[in-house]
Tab-separated table of N, CA, C and O in Angstrom:
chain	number	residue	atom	x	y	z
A	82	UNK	N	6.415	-5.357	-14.035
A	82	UNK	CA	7.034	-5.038	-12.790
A	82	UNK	C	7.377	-3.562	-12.785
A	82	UNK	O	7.567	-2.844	-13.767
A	83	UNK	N	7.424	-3.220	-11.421
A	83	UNK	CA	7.837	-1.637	-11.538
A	83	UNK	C	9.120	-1.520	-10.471
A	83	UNK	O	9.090	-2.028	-9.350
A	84	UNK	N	9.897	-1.003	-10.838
A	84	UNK	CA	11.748	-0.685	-10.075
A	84	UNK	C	11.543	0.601	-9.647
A	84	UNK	O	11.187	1.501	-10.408
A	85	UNK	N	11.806	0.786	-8.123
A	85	UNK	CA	11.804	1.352	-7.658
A	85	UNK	C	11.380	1.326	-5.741
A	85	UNK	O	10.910	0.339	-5.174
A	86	UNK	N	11.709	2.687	-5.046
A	86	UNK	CA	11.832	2.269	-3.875
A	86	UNK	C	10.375	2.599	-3.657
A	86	UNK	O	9.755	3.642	-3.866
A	87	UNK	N	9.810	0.860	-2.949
A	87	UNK	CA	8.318	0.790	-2.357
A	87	UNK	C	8.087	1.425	-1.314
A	87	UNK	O	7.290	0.868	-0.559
A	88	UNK	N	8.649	2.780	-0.853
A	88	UNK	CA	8.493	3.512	0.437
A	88	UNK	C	7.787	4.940	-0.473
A	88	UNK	O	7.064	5.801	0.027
A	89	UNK	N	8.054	4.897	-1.311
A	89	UNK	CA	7.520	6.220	-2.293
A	89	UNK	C	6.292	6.197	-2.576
A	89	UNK	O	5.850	5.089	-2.878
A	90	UNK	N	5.526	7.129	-2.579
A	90	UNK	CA	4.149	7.204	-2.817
A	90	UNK	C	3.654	7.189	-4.605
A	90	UNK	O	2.646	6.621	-5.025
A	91	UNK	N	4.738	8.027	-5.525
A	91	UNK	CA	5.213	7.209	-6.607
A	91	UNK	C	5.009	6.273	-7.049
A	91	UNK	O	4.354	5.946	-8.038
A	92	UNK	N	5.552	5.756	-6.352
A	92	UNK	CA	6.295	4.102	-7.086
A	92	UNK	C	4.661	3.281	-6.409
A	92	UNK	O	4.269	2.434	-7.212
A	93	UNK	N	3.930	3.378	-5.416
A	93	UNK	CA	2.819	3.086	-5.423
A	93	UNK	C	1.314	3.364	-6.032
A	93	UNK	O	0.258	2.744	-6.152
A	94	UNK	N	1.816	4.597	-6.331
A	94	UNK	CA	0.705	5.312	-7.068
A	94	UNK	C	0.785	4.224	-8.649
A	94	UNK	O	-0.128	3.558	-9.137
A	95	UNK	N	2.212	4.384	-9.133
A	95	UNK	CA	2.258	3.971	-10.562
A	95	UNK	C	2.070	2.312	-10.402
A	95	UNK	O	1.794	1.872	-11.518
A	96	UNK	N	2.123	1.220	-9.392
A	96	UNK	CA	1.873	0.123	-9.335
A	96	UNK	C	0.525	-0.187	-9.108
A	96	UNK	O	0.199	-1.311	-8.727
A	97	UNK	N	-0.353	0.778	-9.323
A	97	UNK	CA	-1.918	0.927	-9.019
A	97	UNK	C	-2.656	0.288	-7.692
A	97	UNK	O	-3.651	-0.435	-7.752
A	98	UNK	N	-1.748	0.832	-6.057
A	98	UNK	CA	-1.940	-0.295	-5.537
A	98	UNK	C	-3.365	-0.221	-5.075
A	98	UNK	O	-3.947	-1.233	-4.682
A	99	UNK	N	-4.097	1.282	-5.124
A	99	UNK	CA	-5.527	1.299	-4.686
A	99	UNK	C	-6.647	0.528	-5.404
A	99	UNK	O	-7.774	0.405	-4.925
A	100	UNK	N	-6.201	-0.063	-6.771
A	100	UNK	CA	-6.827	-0.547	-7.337
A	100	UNK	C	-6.532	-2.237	-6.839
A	100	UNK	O	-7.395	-3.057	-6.525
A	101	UNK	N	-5.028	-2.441	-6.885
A	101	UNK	CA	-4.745	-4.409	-6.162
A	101	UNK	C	-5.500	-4.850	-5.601
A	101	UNK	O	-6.447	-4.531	-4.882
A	102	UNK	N	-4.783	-6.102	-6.164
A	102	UNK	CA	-5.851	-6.874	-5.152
A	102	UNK	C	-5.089	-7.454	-3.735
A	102	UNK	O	-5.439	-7.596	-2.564
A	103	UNK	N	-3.720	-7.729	-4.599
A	103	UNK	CA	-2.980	-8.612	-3.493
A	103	UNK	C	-1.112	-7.843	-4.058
A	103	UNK	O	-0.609	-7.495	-5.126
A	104	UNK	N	-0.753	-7.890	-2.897
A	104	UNK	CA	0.487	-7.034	-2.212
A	104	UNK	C	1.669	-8.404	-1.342
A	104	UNK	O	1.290	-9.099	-0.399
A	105	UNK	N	2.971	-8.475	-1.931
A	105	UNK	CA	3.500	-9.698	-1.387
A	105	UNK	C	4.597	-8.569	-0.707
A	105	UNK	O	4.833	-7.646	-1.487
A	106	UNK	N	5.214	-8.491	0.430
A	106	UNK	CA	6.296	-7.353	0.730
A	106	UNK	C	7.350	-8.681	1.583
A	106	UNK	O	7.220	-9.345	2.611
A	107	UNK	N	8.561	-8.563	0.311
A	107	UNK	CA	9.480	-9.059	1.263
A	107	UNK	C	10.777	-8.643	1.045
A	107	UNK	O	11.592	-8.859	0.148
A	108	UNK	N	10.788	-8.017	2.033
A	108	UNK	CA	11.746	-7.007	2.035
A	108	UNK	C	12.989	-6.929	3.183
A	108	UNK	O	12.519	-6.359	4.168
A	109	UNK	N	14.271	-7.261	3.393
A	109	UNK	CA	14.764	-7.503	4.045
A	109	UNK	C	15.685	-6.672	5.236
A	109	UNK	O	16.803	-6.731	5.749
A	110	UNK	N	14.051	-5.613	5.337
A	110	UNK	CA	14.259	-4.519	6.556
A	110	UNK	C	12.993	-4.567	7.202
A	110	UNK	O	11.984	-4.323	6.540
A	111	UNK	N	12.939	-4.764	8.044
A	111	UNK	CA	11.443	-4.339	9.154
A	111	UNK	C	10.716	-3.420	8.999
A	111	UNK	O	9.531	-3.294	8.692
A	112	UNK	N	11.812	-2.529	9.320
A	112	UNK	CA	11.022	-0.906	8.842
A	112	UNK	C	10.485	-0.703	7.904
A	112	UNK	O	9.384	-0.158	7.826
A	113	UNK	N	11.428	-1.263	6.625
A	113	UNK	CA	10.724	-0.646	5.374
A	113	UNK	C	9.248	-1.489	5.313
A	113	UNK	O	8.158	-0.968	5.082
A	114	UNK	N	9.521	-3.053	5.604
A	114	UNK	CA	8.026	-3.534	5.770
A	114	UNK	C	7.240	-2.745	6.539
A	114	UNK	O	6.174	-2.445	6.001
A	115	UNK	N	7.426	-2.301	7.653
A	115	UNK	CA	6.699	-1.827	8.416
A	115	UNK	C	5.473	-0.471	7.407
A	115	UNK	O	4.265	-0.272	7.282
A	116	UNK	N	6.581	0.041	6.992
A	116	UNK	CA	5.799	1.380	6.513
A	116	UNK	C	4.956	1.519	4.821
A	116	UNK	O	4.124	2.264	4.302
A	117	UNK	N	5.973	0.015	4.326
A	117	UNK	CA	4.937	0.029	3.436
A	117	UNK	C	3.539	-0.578	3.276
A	117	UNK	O	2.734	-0.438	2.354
A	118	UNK	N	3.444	-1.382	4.559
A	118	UNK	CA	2.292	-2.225	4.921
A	118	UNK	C	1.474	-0.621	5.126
A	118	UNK	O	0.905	-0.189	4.123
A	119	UNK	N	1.432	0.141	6.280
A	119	UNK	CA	0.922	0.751	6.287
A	119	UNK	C	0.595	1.719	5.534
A	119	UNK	O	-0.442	2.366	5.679
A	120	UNK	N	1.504	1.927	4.595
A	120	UNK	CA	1.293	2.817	3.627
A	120	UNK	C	-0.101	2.216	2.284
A	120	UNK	O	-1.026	2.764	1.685
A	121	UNK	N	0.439	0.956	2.344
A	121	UNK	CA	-0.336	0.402	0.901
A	121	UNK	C	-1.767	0.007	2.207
A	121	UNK	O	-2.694	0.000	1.397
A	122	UNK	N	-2.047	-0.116	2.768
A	122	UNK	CA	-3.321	-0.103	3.594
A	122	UNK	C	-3.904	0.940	4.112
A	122	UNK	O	-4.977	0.919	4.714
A	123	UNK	N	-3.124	2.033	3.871
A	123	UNK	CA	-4.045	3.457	3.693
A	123	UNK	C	-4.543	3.695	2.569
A	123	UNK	O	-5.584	4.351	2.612
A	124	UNK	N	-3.974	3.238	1.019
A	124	UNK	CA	-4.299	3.544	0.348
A	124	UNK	C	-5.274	2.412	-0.569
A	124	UNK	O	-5.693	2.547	-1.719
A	125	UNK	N	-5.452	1.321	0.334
A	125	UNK	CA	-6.327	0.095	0.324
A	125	UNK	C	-6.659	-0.621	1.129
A	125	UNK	O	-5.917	-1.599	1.221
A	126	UNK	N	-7.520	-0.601	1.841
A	126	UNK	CA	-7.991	-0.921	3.194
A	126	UNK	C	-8.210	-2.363	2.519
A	126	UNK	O	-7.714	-3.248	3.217
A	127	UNK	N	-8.967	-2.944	1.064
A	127	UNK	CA	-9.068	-4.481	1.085
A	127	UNK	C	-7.928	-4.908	0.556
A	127	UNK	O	-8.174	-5.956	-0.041
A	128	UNK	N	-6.990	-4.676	0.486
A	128	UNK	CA	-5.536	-5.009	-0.135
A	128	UNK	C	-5.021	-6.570	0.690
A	128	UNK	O	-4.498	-6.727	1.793
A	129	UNK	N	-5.414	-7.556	-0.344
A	129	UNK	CA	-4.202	-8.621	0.409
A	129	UNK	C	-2.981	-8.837	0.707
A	129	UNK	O	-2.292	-9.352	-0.174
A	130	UNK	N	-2.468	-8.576	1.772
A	130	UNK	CA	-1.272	-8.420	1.739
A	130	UNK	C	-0.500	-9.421	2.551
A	130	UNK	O	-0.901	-9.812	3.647
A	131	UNK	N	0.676	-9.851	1.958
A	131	UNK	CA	0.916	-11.237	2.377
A	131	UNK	C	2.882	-10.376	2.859
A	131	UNK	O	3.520	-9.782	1.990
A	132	UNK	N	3.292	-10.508	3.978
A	132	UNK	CA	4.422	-10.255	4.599
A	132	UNK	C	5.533	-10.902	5.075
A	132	UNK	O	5.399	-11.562	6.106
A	133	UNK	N	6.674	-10.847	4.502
A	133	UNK	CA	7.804	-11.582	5.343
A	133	UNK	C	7.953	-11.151	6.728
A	133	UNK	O	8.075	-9.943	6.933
A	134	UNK	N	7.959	-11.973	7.718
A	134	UNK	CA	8.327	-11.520	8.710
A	134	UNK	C	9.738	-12.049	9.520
A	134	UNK	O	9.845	-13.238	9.822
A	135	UNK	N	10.536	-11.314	9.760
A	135	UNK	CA	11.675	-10.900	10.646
A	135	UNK	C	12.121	-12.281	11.575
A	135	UNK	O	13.145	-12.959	11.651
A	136	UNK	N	10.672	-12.316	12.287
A	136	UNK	CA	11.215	-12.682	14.016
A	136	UNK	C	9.757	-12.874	14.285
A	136	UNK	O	8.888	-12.225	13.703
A	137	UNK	N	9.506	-13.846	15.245
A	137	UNK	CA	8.098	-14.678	15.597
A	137	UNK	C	7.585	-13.091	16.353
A	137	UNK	O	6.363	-12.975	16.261
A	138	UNK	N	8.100	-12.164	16.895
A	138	UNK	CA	7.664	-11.026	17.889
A	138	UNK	C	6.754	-10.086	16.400
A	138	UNK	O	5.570	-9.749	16.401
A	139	UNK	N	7.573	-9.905	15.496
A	139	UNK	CA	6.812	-9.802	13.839
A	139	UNK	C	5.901	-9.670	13.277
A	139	UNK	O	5.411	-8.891	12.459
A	140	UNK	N	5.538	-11.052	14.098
A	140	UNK	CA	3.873	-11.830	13.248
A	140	UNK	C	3.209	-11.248	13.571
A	140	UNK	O	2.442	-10.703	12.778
A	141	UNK	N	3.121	-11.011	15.061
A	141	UNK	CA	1.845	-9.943	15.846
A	141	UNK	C	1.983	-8.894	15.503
A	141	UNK	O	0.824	-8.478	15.514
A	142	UNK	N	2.666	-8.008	15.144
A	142	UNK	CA	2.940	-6.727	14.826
A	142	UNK	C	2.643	-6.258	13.905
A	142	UNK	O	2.334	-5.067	13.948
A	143	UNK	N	2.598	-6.959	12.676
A	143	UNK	CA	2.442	-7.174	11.013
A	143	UNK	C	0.983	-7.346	11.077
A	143	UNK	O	0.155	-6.784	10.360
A	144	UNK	N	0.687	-8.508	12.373
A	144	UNK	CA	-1.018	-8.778	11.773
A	144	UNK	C	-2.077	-7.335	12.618
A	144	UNK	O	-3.150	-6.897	12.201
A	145	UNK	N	-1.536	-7.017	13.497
A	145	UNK	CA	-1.964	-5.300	14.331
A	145	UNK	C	-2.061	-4.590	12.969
A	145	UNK	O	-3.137	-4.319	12.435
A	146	UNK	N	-0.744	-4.286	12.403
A	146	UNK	CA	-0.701	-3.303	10.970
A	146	UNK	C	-1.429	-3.462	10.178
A	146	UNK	O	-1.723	-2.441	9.555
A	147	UNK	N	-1.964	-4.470	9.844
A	147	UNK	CA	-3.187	-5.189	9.020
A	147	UNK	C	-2.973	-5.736	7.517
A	147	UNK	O	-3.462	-5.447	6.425
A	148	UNK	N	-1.526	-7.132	8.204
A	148	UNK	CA	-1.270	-8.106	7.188
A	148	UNK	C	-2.302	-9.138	7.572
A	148	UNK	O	-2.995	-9.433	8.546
A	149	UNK	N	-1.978	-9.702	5.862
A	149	UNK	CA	-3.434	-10.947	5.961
A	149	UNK	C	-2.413	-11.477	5.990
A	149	UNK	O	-2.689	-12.280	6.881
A	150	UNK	N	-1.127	-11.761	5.663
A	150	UNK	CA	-0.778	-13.353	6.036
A	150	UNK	C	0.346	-12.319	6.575
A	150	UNK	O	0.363	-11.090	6.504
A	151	UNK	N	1.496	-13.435	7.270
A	151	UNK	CA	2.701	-12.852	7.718
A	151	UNK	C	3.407	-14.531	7.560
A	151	UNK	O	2.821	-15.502	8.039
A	152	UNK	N	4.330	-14.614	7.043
A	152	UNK	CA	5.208	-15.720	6.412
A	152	UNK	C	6.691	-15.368	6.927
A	152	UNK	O	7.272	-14.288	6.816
A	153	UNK	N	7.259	-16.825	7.652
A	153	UNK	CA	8.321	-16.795	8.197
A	153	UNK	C	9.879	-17.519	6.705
A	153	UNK	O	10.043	-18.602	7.266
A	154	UNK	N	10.484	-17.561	5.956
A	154	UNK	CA	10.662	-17.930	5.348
A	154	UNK	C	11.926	-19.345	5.681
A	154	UNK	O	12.232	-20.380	5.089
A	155	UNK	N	12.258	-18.827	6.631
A	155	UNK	CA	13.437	-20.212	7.189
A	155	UNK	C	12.416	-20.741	7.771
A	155	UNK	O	13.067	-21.731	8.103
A	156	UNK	N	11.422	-20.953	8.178
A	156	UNK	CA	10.376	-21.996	8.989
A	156	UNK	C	9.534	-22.601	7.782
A	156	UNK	O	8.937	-23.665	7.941
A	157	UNK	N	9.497	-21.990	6.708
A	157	UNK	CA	8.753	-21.906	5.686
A	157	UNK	C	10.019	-23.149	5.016
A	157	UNK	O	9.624	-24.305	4.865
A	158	UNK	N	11.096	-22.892	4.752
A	158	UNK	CA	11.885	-23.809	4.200
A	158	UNK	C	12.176	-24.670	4.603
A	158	UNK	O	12.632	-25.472	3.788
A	159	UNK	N	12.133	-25.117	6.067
A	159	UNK	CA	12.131	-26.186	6.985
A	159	UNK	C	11.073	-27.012	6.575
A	159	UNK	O	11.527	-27.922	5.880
A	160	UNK	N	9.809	-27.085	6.715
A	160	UNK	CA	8.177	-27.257	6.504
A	160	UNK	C	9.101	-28.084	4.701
A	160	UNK	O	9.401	-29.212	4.310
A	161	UNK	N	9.174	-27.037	4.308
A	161	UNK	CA	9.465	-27.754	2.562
A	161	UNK	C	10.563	-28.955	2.648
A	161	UNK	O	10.477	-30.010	2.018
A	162	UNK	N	11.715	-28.564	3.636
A	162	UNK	CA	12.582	-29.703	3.408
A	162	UNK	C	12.323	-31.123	3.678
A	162	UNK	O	12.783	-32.169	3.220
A	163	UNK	N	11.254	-30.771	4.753
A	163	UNK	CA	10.814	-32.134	5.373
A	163	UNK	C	10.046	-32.610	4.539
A	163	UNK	O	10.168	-33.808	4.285
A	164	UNK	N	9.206	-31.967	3.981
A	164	UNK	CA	7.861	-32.728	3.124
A	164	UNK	C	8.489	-33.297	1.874
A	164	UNK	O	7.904	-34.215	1.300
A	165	UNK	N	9.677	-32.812	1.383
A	165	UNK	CA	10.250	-33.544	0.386
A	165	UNK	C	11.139	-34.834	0.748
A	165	UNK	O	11.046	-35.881	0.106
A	166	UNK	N	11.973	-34.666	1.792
A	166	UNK	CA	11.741	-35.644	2.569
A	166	UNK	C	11.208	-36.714	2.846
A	166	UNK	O	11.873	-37.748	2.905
A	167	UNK	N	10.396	-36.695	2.987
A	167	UNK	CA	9.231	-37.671	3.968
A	167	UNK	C	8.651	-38.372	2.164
A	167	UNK	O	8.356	-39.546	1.938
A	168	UNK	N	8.644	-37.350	1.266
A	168	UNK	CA	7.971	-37.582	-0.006
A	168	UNK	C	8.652	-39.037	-0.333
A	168	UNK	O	8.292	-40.212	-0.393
A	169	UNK	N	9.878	-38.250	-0.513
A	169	UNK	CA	11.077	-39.092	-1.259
A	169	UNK	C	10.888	-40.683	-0.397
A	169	UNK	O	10.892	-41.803	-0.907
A	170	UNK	N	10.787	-40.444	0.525
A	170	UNK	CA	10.642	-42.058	1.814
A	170	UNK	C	9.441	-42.783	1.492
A	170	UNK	O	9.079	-43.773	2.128
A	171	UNK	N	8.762	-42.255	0.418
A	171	UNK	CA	7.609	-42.960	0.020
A	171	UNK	C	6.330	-42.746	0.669
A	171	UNK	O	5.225	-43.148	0.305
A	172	UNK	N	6.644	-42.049	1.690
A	172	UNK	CA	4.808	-41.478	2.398
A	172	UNK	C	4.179	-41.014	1.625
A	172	UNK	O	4.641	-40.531	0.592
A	173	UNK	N	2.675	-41.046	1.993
A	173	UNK	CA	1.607	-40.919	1.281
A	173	UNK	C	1.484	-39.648	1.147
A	173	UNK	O	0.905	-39.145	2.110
A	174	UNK	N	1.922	-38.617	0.010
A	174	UNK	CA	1.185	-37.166	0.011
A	174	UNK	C	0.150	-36.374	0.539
A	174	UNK	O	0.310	-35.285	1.090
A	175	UNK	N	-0.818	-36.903	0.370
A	175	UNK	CA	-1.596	-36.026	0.510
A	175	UNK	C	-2.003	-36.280	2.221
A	175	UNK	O	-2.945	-35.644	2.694
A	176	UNK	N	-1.247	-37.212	3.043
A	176	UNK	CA	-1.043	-36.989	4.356
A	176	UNK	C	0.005	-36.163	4.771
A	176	UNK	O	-0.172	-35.387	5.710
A	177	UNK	N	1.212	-36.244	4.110
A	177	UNK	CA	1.713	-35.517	4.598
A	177	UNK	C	2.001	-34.186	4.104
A	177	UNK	O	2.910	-33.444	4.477
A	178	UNK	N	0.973	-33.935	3.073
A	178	UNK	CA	0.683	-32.236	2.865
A	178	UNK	C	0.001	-31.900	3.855
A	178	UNK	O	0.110	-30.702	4.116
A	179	UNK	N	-0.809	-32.598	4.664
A	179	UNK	CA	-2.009	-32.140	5.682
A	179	UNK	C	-0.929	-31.829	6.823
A	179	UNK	O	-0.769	-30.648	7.129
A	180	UNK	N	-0.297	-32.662	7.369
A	180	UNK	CA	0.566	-33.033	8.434
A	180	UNK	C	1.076	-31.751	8.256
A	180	UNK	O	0.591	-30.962	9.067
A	181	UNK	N	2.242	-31.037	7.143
A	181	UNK	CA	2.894	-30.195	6.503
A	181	UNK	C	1.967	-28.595	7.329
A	181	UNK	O	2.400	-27.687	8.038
A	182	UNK	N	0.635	-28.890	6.800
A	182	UNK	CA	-0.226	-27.901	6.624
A	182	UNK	C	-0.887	-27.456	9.033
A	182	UNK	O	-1.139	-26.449	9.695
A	183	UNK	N	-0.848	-28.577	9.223
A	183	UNK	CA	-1.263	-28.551	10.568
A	183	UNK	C	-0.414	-28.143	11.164
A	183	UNK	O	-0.642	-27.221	11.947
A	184	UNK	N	1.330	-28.848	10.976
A	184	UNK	CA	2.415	-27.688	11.681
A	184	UNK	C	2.497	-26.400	11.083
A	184	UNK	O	3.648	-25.986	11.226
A	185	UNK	N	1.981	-25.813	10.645
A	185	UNK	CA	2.032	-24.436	9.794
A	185	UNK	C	1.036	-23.526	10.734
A	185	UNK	O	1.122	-22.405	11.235
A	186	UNK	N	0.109	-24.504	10.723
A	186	UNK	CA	-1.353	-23.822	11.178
A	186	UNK	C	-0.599	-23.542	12.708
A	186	UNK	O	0.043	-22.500	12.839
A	187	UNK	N	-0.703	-24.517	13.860
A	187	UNK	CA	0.028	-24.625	15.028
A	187	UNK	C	1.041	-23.815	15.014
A	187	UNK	O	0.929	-22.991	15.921
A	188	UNK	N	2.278	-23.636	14.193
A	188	UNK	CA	3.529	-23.167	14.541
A	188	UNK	C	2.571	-21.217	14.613
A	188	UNK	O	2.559	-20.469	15.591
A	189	UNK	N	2.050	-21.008	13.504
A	189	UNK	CA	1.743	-19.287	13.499
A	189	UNK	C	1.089	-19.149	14.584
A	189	UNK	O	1.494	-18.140	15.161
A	190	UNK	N	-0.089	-19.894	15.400
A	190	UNK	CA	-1.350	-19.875	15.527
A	190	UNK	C	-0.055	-19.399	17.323
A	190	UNK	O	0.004	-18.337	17.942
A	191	UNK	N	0.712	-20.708	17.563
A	191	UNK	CA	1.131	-20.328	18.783
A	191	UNK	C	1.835	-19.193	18.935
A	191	UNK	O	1.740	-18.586	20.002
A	192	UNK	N	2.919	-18.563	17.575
A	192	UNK	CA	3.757	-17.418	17.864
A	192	UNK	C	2.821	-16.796	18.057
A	192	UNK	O	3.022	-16.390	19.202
A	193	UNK	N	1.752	-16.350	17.698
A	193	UNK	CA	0.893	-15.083	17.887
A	193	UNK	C	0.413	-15.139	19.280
A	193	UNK	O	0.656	-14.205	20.045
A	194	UNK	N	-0.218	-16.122	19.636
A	194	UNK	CA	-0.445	-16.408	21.092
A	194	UNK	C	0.489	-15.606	21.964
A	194	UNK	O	0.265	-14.580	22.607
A	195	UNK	N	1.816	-16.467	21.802
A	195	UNK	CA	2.649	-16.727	22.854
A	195	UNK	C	3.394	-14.648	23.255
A	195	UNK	O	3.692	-14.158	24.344
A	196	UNK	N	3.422	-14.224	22.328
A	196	UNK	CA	3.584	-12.443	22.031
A	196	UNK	C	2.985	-11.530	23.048
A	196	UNK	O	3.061	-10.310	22.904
Protein backbone atom coordinates (compact mmCIF):
# COMPACT_ATOMS: atom_id res chain seq x y z
CA UNK A 1 0.00 0.00 0.00
CA UNK A 2 1.11 3.51 -0.48
CA UNK A 3 -0.06 6.59 2.26
CA UNK A 4 -0.56 9.42 0.94
CA UNK A 5 -2.80 12.15 -0.71
CA UNK A 6 -4.26 10.45 -4.15
CA UNK A 7 -4.62 14.03 -5.65
CA UNK A 8 -0.67 14.16 -6.01
CA UNK A 9 0.95 13.24 -9.03
CA UNK A 10 3.59 11.63 -6.59
CA UNK A 11 1.76 9.52 -4.79
CA UNK A 12 0.48 8.25 -8.35
CA UNK A 13 3.51 8.15 -10.06
CA UNK A 14 4.98 5.91 -7.02
CA UNK A 15 1.66 3.57 -7.05
CA UNK A 16 2.61 2.80 -10.74
CA UNK A 17 -0.76 3.76 -11.87
CA UNK A 18 0.27 3.94 -15.75
CA UNK A 19 1.29 0.62 -15.49
CA UNK A 20 -2.44 -0.75 -13.29
CA UNK A 21 -4.58 -2.47 -14.16
CA UNK A 22 -7.45 -1.69 -11.88
CA UNK A 23 -8.00 1.57 -9.60
CA UNK A 24 -10.86 1.28 -6.68
CA UNK A 25 -11.43 5.28 -5.49
CA UNK A 26 -13.49 5.61 -2.49
CA UNK A 27 -13.15 8.46 -1.18
CA UNK A 28 -15.50 10.40 0.84
CA UNK A 29 -15.37 13.75 -1.22
CA UNK A 30 -16.69 14.14 -4.80
CA UNK A 31 -14.17 16.33 -5.77
CA UNK A 32 -11.37 14.54 -4.73
CA UNK A 33 -13.04 11.52 -6.70
CA UNK A 34 -13.68 13.67 -9.28
CA UNK A 35 -10.04 14.64 -10.01
CA UNK A 36 -8.46 11.64 -9.29
CA UNK A 37 -10.55 9.70 -11.78
CA UNK A 38 -9.41 12.07 -14.16
CA UNK A 39 -6.16 12.31 -13.21
CA UNK A 40 -5.40 8.40 -13.10
CA UNK A 41 -7.20 8.27 -16.73
CA UNK A 42 -4.85 10.65 -18.15
CA UNK A 43 -2.26 8.81 -17.09
CA UNK A 44 -4.10 5.43 -18.18
CA UNK A 45 -6.60 5.55 -20.59
CA UNK A 46 -7.12 1.35 -19.99
CA UNK A 47 -7.18 1.74 -16.24
CA UNK A 48 -10.14 -0.09 -14.51
CA UNK A 49 -11.53 1.97 -12.44
CA UNK A 50 -14.20 1.12 -10.15
CA UNK A 51 -15.85 4.47 -8.08
CA UNK A 52 -17.86 5.27 -5.07
CA UNK A 53 -20.42 7.34 -5.93
CA UNK A 54 -22.06 10.20 -3.82
CA UNK A 55 -25.63 10.52 -5.18
CA UNK A 56 -27.54 8.63 -8.19
CA UNK A 57 -26.82 12.39 -10.23
CA UNK A 58 -22.87 10.76 -9.66
CA UNK A 59 -23.21 7.75 -11.64
CA UNK A 60 -23.57 9.72 -14.87
CA UNK A 61 -20.94 11.98 -14.15
CA UNK A 62 -18.29 9.40 -13.01
CA UNK A 63 -19.28 7.22 -16.08
CA UNK A 64 -18.78 10.78 -18.65
CA UNK A 65 -15.22 10.95 -16.61
CA UNK A 66 -14.53 7.50 -17.68
CA UNK A 67 -15.38 5.14 -14.64
CA UNK A 68 -15.91 1.50 -15.51
CA UNK A 69 -17.99 0.85 -12.66
CA UNK A 70 -19.54 3.54 -10.31
CA UNK A 71 -20.85 1.74 -6.96
CA UNK A 72 -23.42 3.17 -4.64
CA UNK A 73 -22.45 1.75 -1.19
CA UNK A 74 -25.78 2.19 1.04
CA UNK A 75 -27.72 0.60 -2.04
CA UNK A 76 -24.92 -1.78 -2.21
CA UNK A 77 -25.59 -2.71 1.57
CA UNK A 78 -29.23 -2.86 1.19
CA UNK A 79 -28.86 -5.52 -1.94
CA UNK A 80 -26.47 -7.49 0.86
CA UNK A 81 -28.91 -7.20 3.72
CA UNK A 82 -31.62 -8.65 1.87
CA UNK A 83 -29.80 -11.50 0.23
CA UNK A 84 -28.71 -12.61 3.61
CA UNK A 85 -31.95 -12.38 4.53
CA UNK A 86 -33.85 -14.14 2.15
CA UNK A 87 -30.61 -16.73 2.56
CA UNK A 88 -31.20 -17.26 6.15
CA UNK A 89 -35.32 -17.96 5.17
CA UNK A 90 -34.02 -20.83 3.34
CA UNK A 91 -34.34 -19.59 -0.41
CA UNK A 92 -32.58 -21.08 -2.96
CA UNK A 93 -29.15 -19.17 -3.61
CA UNK A 94 -28.30 -19.19 -6.54
CA UNK A 95 -31.88 -17.60 -7.35
CA UNK A 96 -31.60 -15.26 -5.28
CA UNK A 97 -28.02 -14.20 -6.20
CA UNK A 98 -29.58 -13.70 -9.74
CA UNK A 99 -32.66 -11.83 -8.33
CA UNK A 100 -29.81 -9.83 -6.07
CA UNK A 101 -27.87 -9.34 -9.39
CA UNK A 102 -31.05 -8.12 -11.73
CA UNK A 103 -31.97 -5.38 -9.05
CA UNK A 104 -28.41 -4.16 -9.33
CA UNK A 105 -28.44 -4.34 -13.03
CA UNK A 106 -32.07 -2.29 -13.14
CA UNK A 107 -31.40 -0.06 -10.11
CA UNK A 108 -27.81 1.52 -12.10
CA UNK A 109 -29.15 0.92 -15.55
CA UNK A 110 -32.31 3.35 -14.51
CA UNK A 111 -30.22 6.07 -12.40
CA UNK A 112 -28.23 6.64 -15.46
CA UNK A 113 -31.23 6.85 -17.64
CA UNK A 114 -33.30 8.82 -15.49
CA UNK A 115 -30.09 11.92 -15.22
Amino acid sequence: YIFGDADSELVMTKAHIAKAKALAIALPDPSSTRILLKSAREMNPRLDIVARSHSDREIDLLTQLGVTEAVQPEFEAALEMGRQILSTLGENNQEVNSLVQDIRTDRYISVRNSV
